[in-house]
Tab-separated table of C-alpha atoms in Angstrom:
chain	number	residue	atom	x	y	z
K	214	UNK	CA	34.621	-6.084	9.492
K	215	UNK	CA	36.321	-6.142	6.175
K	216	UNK	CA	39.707	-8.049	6.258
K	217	UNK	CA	41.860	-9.323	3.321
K	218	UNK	CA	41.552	-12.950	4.091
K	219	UNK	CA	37.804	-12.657	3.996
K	220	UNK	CA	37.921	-10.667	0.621
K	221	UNK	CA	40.009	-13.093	-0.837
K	222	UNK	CA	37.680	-16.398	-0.296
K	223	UNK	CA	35.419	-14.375	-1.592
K	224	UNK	CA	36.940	-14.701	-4.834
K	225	UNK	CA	35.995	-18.020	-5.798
K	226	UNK	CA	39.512	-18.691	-6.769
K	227	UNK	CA	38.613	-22.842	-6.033
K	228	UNK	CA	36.781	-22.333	-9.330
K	229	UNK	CA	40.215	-21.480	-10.969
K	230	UNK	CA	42.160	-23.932	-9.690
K	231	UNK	CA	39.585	-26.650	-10.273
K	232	UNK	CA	39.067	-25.533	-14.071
K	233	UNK	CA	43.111	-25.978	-14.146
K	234	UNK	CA	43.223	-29.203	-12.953
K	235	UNK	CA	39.562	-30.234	-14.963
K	236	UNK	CA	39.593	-33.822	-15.504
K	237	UNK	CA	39.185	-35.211	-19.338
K	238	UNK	CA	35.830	-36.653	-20.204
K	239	UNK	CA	34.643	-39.861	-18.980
K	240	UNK	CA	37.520	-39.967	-16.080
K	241	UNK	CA	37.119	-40.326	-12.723
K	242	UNK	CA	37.871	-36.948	-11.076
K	243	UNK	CA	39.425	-38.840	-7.790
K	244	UNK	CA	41.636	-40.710	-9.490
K	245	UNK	CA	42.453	-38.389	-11.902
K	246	UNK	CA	43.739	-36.187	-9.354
K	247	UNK	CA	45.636	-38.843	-7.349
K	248	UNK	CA	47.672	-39.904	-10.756
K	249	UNK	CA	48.417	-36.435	-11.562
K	250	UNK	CA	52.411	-36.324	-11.725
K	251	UNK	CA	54.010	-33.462	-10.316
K	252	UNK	CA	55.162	-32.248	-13.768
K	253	UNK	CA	51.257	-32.622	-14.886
K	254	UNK	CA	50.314	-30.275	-11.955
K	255	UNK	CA	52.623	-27.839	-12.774
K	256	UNK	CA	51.867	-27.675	-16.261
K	257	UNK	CA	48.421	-27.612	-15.787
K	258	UNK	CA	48.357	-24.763	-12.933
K	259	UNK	CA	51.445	-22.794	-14.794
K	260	UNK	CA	49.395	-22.326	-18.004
K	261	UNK	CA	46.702	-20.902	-15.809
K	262	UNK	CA	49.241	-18.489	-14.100
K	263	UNK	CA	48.845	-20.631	-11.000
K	264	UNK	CA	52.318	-21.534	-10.292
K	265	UNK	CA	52.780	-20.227	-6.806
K	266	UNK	CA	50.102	-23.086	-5.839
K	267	UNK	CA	52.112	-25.925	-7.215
K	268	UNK	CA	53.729	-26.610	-3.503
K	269	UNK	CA	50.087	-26.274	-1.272
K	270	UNK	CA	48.024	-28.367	-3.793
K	271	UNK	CA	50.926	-31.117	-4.549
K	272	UNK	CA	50.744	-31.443	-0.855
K	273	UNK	CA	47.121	-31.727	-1.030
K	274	UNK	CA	47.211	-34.328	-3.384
K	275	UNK	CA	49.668	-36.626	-1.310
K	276	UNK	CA	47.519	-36.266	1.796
K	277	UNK	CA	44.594	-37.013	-0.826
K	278	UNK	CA	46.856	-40.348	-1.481
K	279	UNK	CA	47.616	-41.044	1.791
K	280	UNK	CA	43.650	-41.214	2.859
K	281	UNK	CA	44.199	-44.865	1.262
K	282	UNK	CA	40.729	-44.969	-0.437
K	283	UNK	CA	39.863	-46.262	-4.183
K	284	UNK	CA	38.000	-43.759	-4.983
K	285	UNK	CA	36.176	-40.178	-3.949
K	286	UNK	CA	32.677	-42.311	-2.738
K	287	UNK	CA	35.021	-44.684	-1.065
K	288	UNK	CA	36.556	-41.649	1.082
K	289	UNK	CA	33.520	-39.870	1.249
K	290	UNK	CA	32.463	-43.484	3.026
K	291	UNK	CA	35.103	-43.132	5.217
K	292	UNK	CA	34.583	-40.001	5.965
K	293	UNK	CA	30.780	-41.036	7.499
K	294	UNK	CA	31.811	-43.763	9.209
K	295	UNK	CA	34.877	-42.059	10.936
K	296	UNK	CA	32.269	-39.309	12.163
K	297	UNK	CA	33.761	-36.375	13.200
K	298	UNK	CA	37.395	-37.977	12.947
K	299	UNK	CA	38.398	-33.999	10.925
K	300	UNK	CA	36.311	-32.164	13.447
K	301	UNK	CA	38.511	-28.607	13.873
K	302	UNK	CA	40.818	-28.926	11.262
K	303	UNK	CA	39.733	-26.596	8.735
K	304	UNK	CA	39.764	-23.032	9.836
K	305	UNK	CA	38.375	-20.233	8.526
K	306	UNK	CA	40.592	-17.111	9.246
């Protein structure tokens, strides 16, 4: 059944958000992301015409701070060791 929700992850709109907030050359996209400021973020997303997902992703990116990990392999370690410790919290409408 077609639904709005389901039309609109079909977008692929995590491609436009993630070319946004594209890290420079050479940088480490994990901690690129975890040092962006808040002004950075909304710079980057407003020149894209994202600013109505400043709020969501800053959020993201403190919970992304908070996983207290050096880097994305050392949370995607934690991750496999914790097993299913996220099990349920993503939904999909």
């Amino acid at each position: 059944e077609w639904g709005v929700a389901g039309w609109v992850r079909s977008l692929e709109l995590t491609k436009v958000v993630a070319k946004a907030l594209k890290e420079p050359a050479g940088t480490d996209p994990f901690k690129y992301v975890c040092n962006l400021s808040f002004a950075d973020l909304e710079g980057k997303l407003e020149a894209e015409k994202l600013s109505g997902l400043v709020a969501p992703v800053w959020s993201a990116i403190e919970k992304l701070r908070d996983q207290s990990a050096e880097t994305g392999a050392a949370l995607n370690a934690k991750f496999a060791t914790e097993g299913d410790a996220f099990k349920g919290e993503m939904g999909f409408g």
